[in-house]
Short mmCIF file of C-alpha atoms in Angstrom, two decimals:
data_model
loop_
_atom_site.label_atom_id
_atom_site.label_comp_id
_atom_site.label_asym_id
_atom_site.label_seq_id
_atom_site.Cartn_x
_atom_site.Cartn_y
_atom_site.Cartn_z
CA UNK A 1 31.94 61.57 129.54
CA UNK A 2 34.41 62.18 126.72
CA UNK A 3 33.17 64.69 124.17
CA UNK A 4 34.62 64.74 120.67
CA UNK A 5 33.68 67.06 117.81
CA UNK A 6 33.86 66.66 114.06
CA UNK A 7 32.82 68.89 111.16
CA UNK A 8 31.67 68.84 107.55
CA UNK A 9 31.12 71.55 104.95
CA UNK A 10 28.86 71.74 101.91
CA UNK A 11 29.96 71.64 98.28
CA UNK A 12 29.14 75.37 98.10
CA UNK A 13 31.85 76.23 100.63
CA UNK A 14 34.55 78.33 98.91
CA UNK A 15 37.29 75.77 99.59
CA UNK A 16 35.09 73.00 98.17
CA UNK A 17 34.29 75.24 95.20
CA UNK A 18 38.03 75.45 94.50
CA UNK A 19 38.41 71.68 95.00
CA UNK A 20 35.68 70.97 92.46
CA UNK A 21 37.29 73.23 89.86
CA UNK A 22 40.66 71.52 90.30
CA UNK A 23 39.06 68.10 90.00
CA UNK A 24 36.91 69.12 87.03
CA UNK A 25 40.14 69.99 85.25
CA UNK A 26 41.56 66.58 86.18
CA UNK A 27 38.44 64.66 85.11
CA UNK A 28 38.28 66.44 81.75
CA UNK A 29 41.94 65.76 80.98
CA UNK A 30 41.86 62.09 82.02
CA UNK A 31 38.99 61.42 79.59
CA UNK A 32 41.31 62.19 76.68
CA UNK A 33 44.66 61.31 78.25
CA UNK A 34 44.60 58.69 81.05
CA UNK A 35 48.38 58.95 81.46
CA UNK A 36 48.37 62.73 82.00
CA UNK A 37 50.26 64.21 84.91
CA UNK A 38 48.06 66.78 86.61
CA UNK A 39 48.66 69.01 89.60
CA UNK A 40 46.04 71.75 89.40
CA UNK A 41 45.54 74.30 92.17
CA UNK A 42 42.73 76.84 92.32
CA UNK A 43 41.94 80.02 94.23
CA UNK A 44 38.51 81.63 94.21
CA UNK A 45 37.60 85.06 95.58
CA UNK A 46 34.48 87.04 94.69
CA UNK A 47 34.02 86.48 90.93
CA UNK A 48 37.71 85.81 90.26
CA UNK A 49 39.18 82.34 89.67
CA UNK A 50 42.90 81.68 89.45
CA UNK A 51 44.38 78.38 88.28
CA UNK A 52 47.99 77.36 88.83
CA UNK A 53 50.05 74.21 88.79
CA UNK A 54 51.80 71.80 86.48
CA UNK A 55 50.08 69.72 83.81
CA UNK A 56 51.67 67.53 81.16
CA UNK A 57 49.11 66.08 78.76
CA UNK A 58 48.23 65.43 75.15
CA UNK A 59 44.70 66.70 75.87
CA UNK A 60 43.68 70.25 75.04
CA UNK A 61 41.27 71.30 77.79
CA UNK A 62 39.32 74.55 77.63
CA UNK A 63 40.13 75.77 81.12
CA UNK A 64 37.73 78.70 80.98
CA UNK A 65 34.84 76.43 79.99
CA UNK A 66 35.66 74.01 82.84
CA UNK A 67 35.82 76.80 85.42
CA UNK A 68 32.61 78.42 84.23
CA UNK A 69 30.76 75.08 84.20
CA UNK A 70 31.59 74.36 87.85
CA UNK A 71 30.73 77.92 88.91
CA UNK A 72 27.37 77.79 87.13
CA UNK A 73 26.41 74.49 88.75
CA UNK A 74 27.04 75.99 92.19
CA UNK A 75 25.27 79.26 91.44
CA UNK A 76 28.44 81.35 91.33
CA UNK A 77 29.67 83.64 88.54
CA UNK A 78 33.13 84.21 87.11
CA UNK A 79 34.02 87.56 85.58
CA UNK A 80 37.80 87.27 85.74
CA UNK A 81 39.88 84.16 85.06
CA UNK A 82 43.65 83.81 85.25
CA UNK A 83 45.61 80.75 84.20
CA UNK A 84 49.12 80.10 85.54
CA UNK A 85 49.44 76.42 84.59
CA UNK A 86 52.66 75.16 83.02
CA UNK A 87 54.14 71.71 82.37
CA UNK A 88 55.47 69.31 84.98
CA UNK A 89 59.17 69.44 85.80
CA UNK A 90 60.99 66.92 83.56
CA UNK A 91 63.09 65.82 86.55
CA UNK A 92 59.94 64.74 88.39
CA UNK A 93 58.33 63.29 85.26
CA UNK A 94 61.38 61.13 84.49
CA UNK A 95 61.26 59.70 88.01
CA UNK A 96 57.58 58.86 87.80
CA UNK A 97 57.17 57.61 84.21
CA UNK A 98 58.11 54.07 83.29
CA UNK A 99 57.16 51.71 80.48
CA UNK A 100 56.92 48.87 82.99
CA UNK A 101 55.52 50.49 86.11
CA UNK A 102 54.53 53.87 87.43
CA UNK A 103 56.71 55.32 90.14
CA UNK A 104 55.08 57.16 93.04
CA UNK A 105 54.44 60.78 92.10
CA UNK A 106 55.70 62.00 95.47
CA UNK A 107 56.95 60.84 98.82
CA UNK A 108 54.70 60.75 101.86
CA UNK A 109 52.51 58.69 104.16
CA UNK A 110 48.81 58.00 103.65
CA UNK A 111 46.21 56.65 106.05
CA UNK A 112 43.16 54.48 105.64
CA UNK A 113 40.60 54.12 108.42
CA UNK A 114 37.30 52.33 108.92
CA UNK A 115 34.97 51.54 111.80
CA UNK A 116 32.47 48.76 112.33
CA UNK A 117 28.93 50.04 111.91
CA UNK A 118 27.17 52.72 109.92
CA UNK A 119 26.54 52.93 106.20
CA UNK A 120 29.89 54.57 105.48
CA UNK A 121 32.11 52.60 107.90
CA UNK A 122 32.98 55.95 109.48
CA UNK A 123 32.55 57.08 113.11
CA UNK A 124 28.99 57.89 114.16
CA UNK A 125 29.52 61.61 114.71
CA UNK A 126 31.13 61.97 111.29
CA UNK A 127 28.29 60.09 109.59
CA UNK A 128 25.75 62.39 111.24
CA UNK A 129 27.72 65.45 110.07
CA UNK A 130 27.81 64.11 106.51
CA UNK A 131 24.07 63.44 106.61
CA UNK A 132 23.31 66.97 107.88
CA UNK A 133 25.19 68.53 104.97
CA UNK A 134 23.52 66.14 102.54
CA UNK A 135 20.12 67.20 103.92
CA UNK A 136 20.92 70.85 103.22
CA UNK A 137 22.23 70.12 99.72
CA UNK A 138 19.20 67.94 98.92
CA UNK A 139 16.87 70.71 100.04
CA UNK A 140 18.56 73.16 97.70
CA UNK A 141 18.36 70.69 94.81
CA UNK A 142 14.84 69.36 95.35
CA UNK A 143 12.92 72.19 97.00
CA UNK A 144 12.14 75.21 94.82
CA UNK A 145 11.17 77.10 97.99
CA UNK A 146 14.38 76.38 99.87
CA UNK A 147 15.65 79.38 101.81
CA UNK A 148 19.27 78.21 101.63
CA UNK A 149 22.00 79.88 99.56
CA UNK A 150 24.30 76.85 99.78
CA UNK A 151 27.42 77.65 101.77
CA UNK A 152 27.14 75.67 105.00
CA UNK A 153 29.10 74.06 107.82
CA UNK A 154 28.12 71.68 110.56
CA UNK A 155 29.83 70.45 113.72
CA UNK A 156 28.69 67.38 115.64
CA UNK A 157 29.84 66.62 119.20
CA UNK A 158 29.31 63.12 120.61
CA UNK A 159 30.18 61.29 123.80
CA UNK A 160 32.73 58.78 122.52
CA UNK A 161 33.14 57.14 125.93
CA UNK A 162 29.80 55.33 125.51
CA UNK A 163 30.25 51.81 124.06
CA UNK A 164 28.61 50.78 120.82
CA UNK A 165 28.53 52.41 117.42
CA UNK A 166 25.81 54.99 118.03
CA UNK A 167 26.91 57.65 120.51
CA UNK A 168 24.85 60.19 122.47
CA UNK A 169 24.94 63.52 120.63
CA UNK A 170 25.73 66.43 122.91
CA UNK A 171 25.70 69.29 120.39
CA UNK A 172 24.79 69.83 116.75
CA UNK A 173 25.97 73.13 115.29
CA UNK A 174 24.74 74.23 111.87
CA UNK A 175 25.71 77.45 110.16
CA UNK A 176 24.04 77.88 106.76
CA UNK A 177 23.90 80.81 104.38
CA UNK A 178 20.33 81.77 103.51
CA UNK A 179 18.37 84.12 101.31
CA UNK A 180 17.54 87.65 102.42
CA UNK A 181 14.23 88.54 104.03
CA UNK A 182 14.19 85.95 106.82
CA UNK A 183 14.55 86.52 110.53
CA UNK A 184 17.02 84.45 112.51
CA UNK A 185 14.12 82.66 114.21
CA UNK A 186 12.64 81.72 110.83
CA UNK A 187 15.99 80.34 109.66
CA UNK A 188 16.43 78.35 112.86
CA UNK A 189 12.90 76.91 112.62
CA UNK A 190 13.52 75.96 108.98
CA UNK A 191 16.76 74.15 109.79
CA UNK A 192 15.22 72.41 112.79
CA UNK A 193 12.29 71.18 110.71
CA UNK A 194 14.62 69.94 107.98
CA UNK A 195 16.74 67.95 110.44
CA UNK A 196 13.61 66.33 111.85
CA UNK A 197 12.25 65.56 108.37
CA UNK A 198 15.54 63.94 107.32
CA UNK A 199 15.72 61.80 110.46
CA UNK A 200 18.84 63.43 111.90
CA UNK A 201 19.23 62.15 115.49
CA UNK A 202 18.37 64.58 118.27
CA UNK A 203 21.04 66.36 120.30
CA UNK A 204 21.01 67.77 123.81
CA UNK A 205 21.79 71.16 122.32
CA UNK A 206 21.14 72.71 118.89
CA UNK A 207 23.17 75.72 117.82
CA UNK A 208 21.66 77.06 114.60
CA UNK A 209 23.38 80.01 112.92
CA UNK A 210 24.82 81.12 116.28
CA UNK A 211 26.52 84.12 114.66
CA UNK A 212 23.12 85.40 113.49
CA UNK A 213 21.79 86.27 110.04
CA UNK A 214 24.05 84.98 107.24
CA UNK A 215 23.16 86.11 103.73
CA UNK A 216 26.62 86.65 102.22
CA UNK A 217 28.55 83.42 101.75
CA UNK A 218 30.66 81.51 99.25
CA UNK A 219 33.69 83.18 97.64
CA UNK A 220 32.26 86.63 98.36
CA UNK A 221 32.58 86.05 102.08
CA UNK A 222 35.78 83.99 102.07
CA UNK A 223 38.66 83.16 99.77
CA UNK A 224 38.69 79.50 98.75
CA UNK A 225 41.74 77.35 98.05
CA UNK A 226 42.20 73.81 96.79
CA UNK A 227 43.14 71.33 99.48
CA UNK A 228 42.13 73.17 102.65
CA UNK A 229 39.48 70.67 103.76
CA UNK A 230 41.54 67.45 104.03
CA UNK A 231 40.01 66.49 107.39
CA UNK A 232 36.45 66.89 106.04
CA UNK A 233 37.56 64.92 102.98
CA UNK A 234 38.78 62.03 105.12
CA UNK A 235 38.07 61.03 108.73
CA UNK A 236 36.76 64.13 110.47
CA UNK A 237 39.53 64.17 113.07
CA UNK A 238 38.85 60.62 114.31
CA UNK A 239 41.96 59.21 112.59
CA UNK A 240 45.28 60.48 111.25
CA UNK A 241 45.49 61.99 107.78
CA UNK A 242 48.53 62.30 105.54
CA UNK A 243 50.15 65.58 104.66
CA UNK A 244 48.76 65.82 101.15
CA UNK A 245 45.42 66.99 99.79
CA UNK A 246 43.53 65.18 97.03
CA UNK A 247 41.91 67.52 94.55
CA UNK A 248 43.57 68.40 91.26
CA UNK A 249 46.03 65.50 91.46
CA UNK A 250 46.18 62.63 88.99
CA UNK A 251 46.28 59.08 90.41
CA UNK A 252 50.05 58.66 90.02
CA UNK A 253 50.26 61.00 93.00
CA UNK A 254 50.01 58.59 95.91
CA UNK A 255 48.86 61.17 98.44
CA UNK A 256 45.54 60.69 96.68
CA UNK A 257 45.52 57.19 95.17
CA UNK A 258 47.28 55.41 98.04
CA UNK A 259 44.96 57.05 100.57
CA UNK A 260 41.99 55.76 98.59
CA UNK A 261 43.58 52.30 98.56
CA UNK A 262 44.37 52.39 102.26
CA UNK A 263 40.74 53.28 102.96
CA UNK A 264 39.51 50.37 100.79
CA UNK A 265 41.83 48.00 102.66
CA UNK A 266 40.70 49.25 106.08
CA UNK A 267 37.05 48.71 105.16
CA UNK A 268 37.78 45.22 103.85
CA UNK A 269 39.69 44.26 106.99
CA UNK A 270 36.79 45.43 109.18
CA UNK A 271 34.36 43.38 107.10
CA UNK A 272 36.60 40.31 107.05
CA UNK A 273 37.59 40.15 110.71
CA UNK A 274 34.83 42.11 112.42
CA UNK A 275 37.26 44.65 113.85
CA UNK A 276 35.77 47.58 115.72
CA UNK A 277 38.15 49.73 113.72
CA UNK A 278 41.18 49.37 111.47
CA UNK A 279 43.93 51.84 110.63
CA UNK A 280 46.21 51.37 107.61
CA UNK A 281 49.32 53.38 106.78
CA UNK A 282 51.18 53.28 103.47
CA UNK A 283 54.35 55.25 102.76
CA UNK A 284 56.18 55.87 99.48
CA UNK A 285 59.34 57.36 98.00
CA UNK A 286 59.09 59.48 94.87
CA UNK A 287 59.84 57.49 91.71
CA UNK A 288 59.68 54.14 93.55
CA UNK A 289 56.73 51.83 92.84
CA UNK A 290 56.58 49.66 95.93
CA UNK A 291 55.71 51.28 99.28
CA UNK A 292 58.59 51.71 101.72
CA UNK A 293 56.33 50.66 104.59
CA UNK A 294 52.94 49.05 105.17
CA UNK A 295 51.12 49.06 108.50
CA UNK A 296 47.64 47.71 109.22
CA UNK A 297 46.27 47.38 112.76
CA UNK A 298 42.81 46.12 113.62
CA UNK A 299 41.20 46.68 117.01
CA UNK A 300 38.87 44.02 118.44
CA UNK A 301 35.86 44.49 120.72
CA UNK A 302 37.96 43.71 123.80
CA UNK A 303 40.37 46.49 122.77
CA UNK A 304 43.17 44.10 121.81
CA UNK A 305 44.92 44.75 118.50
CA UNK A 306 45.77 42.52 115.57
CA UNK A 307 48.62 43.27 113.16
CA UNK A 308 47.48 42.40 109.62
CA UNK A 309 50.25 44.33 107.88
CA UNK A 310 51.89 41.29 106.30
CA UNK A 311 48.56 40.08 104.96
CA UNK A 312 47.91 43.47 103.40
CA UNK A 313 51.36 43.64 101.81
CA UNK A 314 51.05 40.16 100.31
CA UNK A 315 47.39 40.39 99.26
CA UNK A 316 47.21 43.76 97.51
CA UNK A 317 49.11 45.34 94.63
CA UNK A 318 50.21 48.56 96.32
CA UNK A 319 52.17 50.04 93.42
CA UNK A 320 50.64 53.19 91.92
CA UNK A 321 49.89 51.26 88.73
CA UNK A 322 48.25 48.46 90.69
CA UNK A 323 46.17 50.89 92.74
CA UNK A 324 45.04 52.77 89.63
CA UNK A 325 43.92 49.53 88.00
CA UNK A 326 42.25 48.09 91.12
CA UNK A 327 40.20 51.21 91.84
CA UNK A 328 39.66 52.34 88.24
CA UNK A 329 41.13 55.72 89.07
CA UNK A 330 41.38 57.00 85.50
CA UNK A 331 37.60 56.72 85.11
CA UNK A 332 36.20 58.47 88.19
CA UNK A 333 34.20 61.70 88.19
CA UNK A 334 36.58 63.48 90.54
CA UNK A 335 34.68 66.77 90.44
CA UNK A 336 31.61 65.13 91.99
CA UNK A 337 33.71 63.30 94.60
CA UNK A 338 35.40 66.60 95.54
CA UNK A 339 32.08 68.10 96.61
CA UNK A 340 31.89 65.90 99.71
CA UNK A 341 33.71 63.34 101.84
CA UNK A 342 35.97 61.25 99.57
CA UNK A 343 36.00 58.18 101.81
CA UNK A 344 32.32 57.35 101.34
CA UNK A 345 33.23 56.22 97.82
CA UNK A 346 35.11 53.20 99.19
CA UNK A 347 32.76 51.05 101.30
#
């Protein structure tokens, strides 16, 4: 037996709250200025929201309106707002901008990963974790009598030594913030019934709100920061992730756009060759359009590997401009994507 755990958080989690604000700023700006350079960070604590970063754009966003809109959708309030955004360094902008092609907005390496099986082409335990969080969020949206407040985390432990896509589930852990007036037993029964209703597979062990009653969550309980959930955003610990977060960054910044592209490629290689899994790595130098390295390795059912790196390099436009065009990255609703796992967008 080899147990492996993964986790997922809800869109109401304070870090995800911050992510959604940063990406709401990005989405709003790109609607008016697709060539904008955006690096927007956010911190949330209690009813205070702080924005910082560097933005160069012809758009004139109402930052307060954007922040308040996201907070309202999540059921949070903002009483104090501080804005520390200035323009991008001209030394960086000159390296990135080009009339002919867009240079990479930063250096770094990005990973794409996909598995054979499942609706998301992600490992079984991670898919279950995503579905648990979706069940909680759906209950809040659709059920007027839901007892949930929103902030939630889950952890799913599976036996990855068992062959095949579906793995035995050893433990499901769910911690969810709930309304006042409920006993711990009532909360646990509610969660258990919801998991059964939504068809979540059974586990040997259920740990439901193991810390006890939880009625104070969100930014009141914890400070939230943009970019602190990069493993939840990507592969749940089953595969490497690059050093950069996604939210608040325009698509010239390859730590976002190239990761999306690497994920698309990994999924397509799994579909094309029937690999059990595929891992892609792209690496870039700031201001340079073409990647400095491309790696793509597929693993077959007999555990042998196939190097498809040359095929990937020759078959895809891996420049930032090419990636932006291929994936339509100036037209996405980034704020919605930021509420969950980003990789489920590319299947």
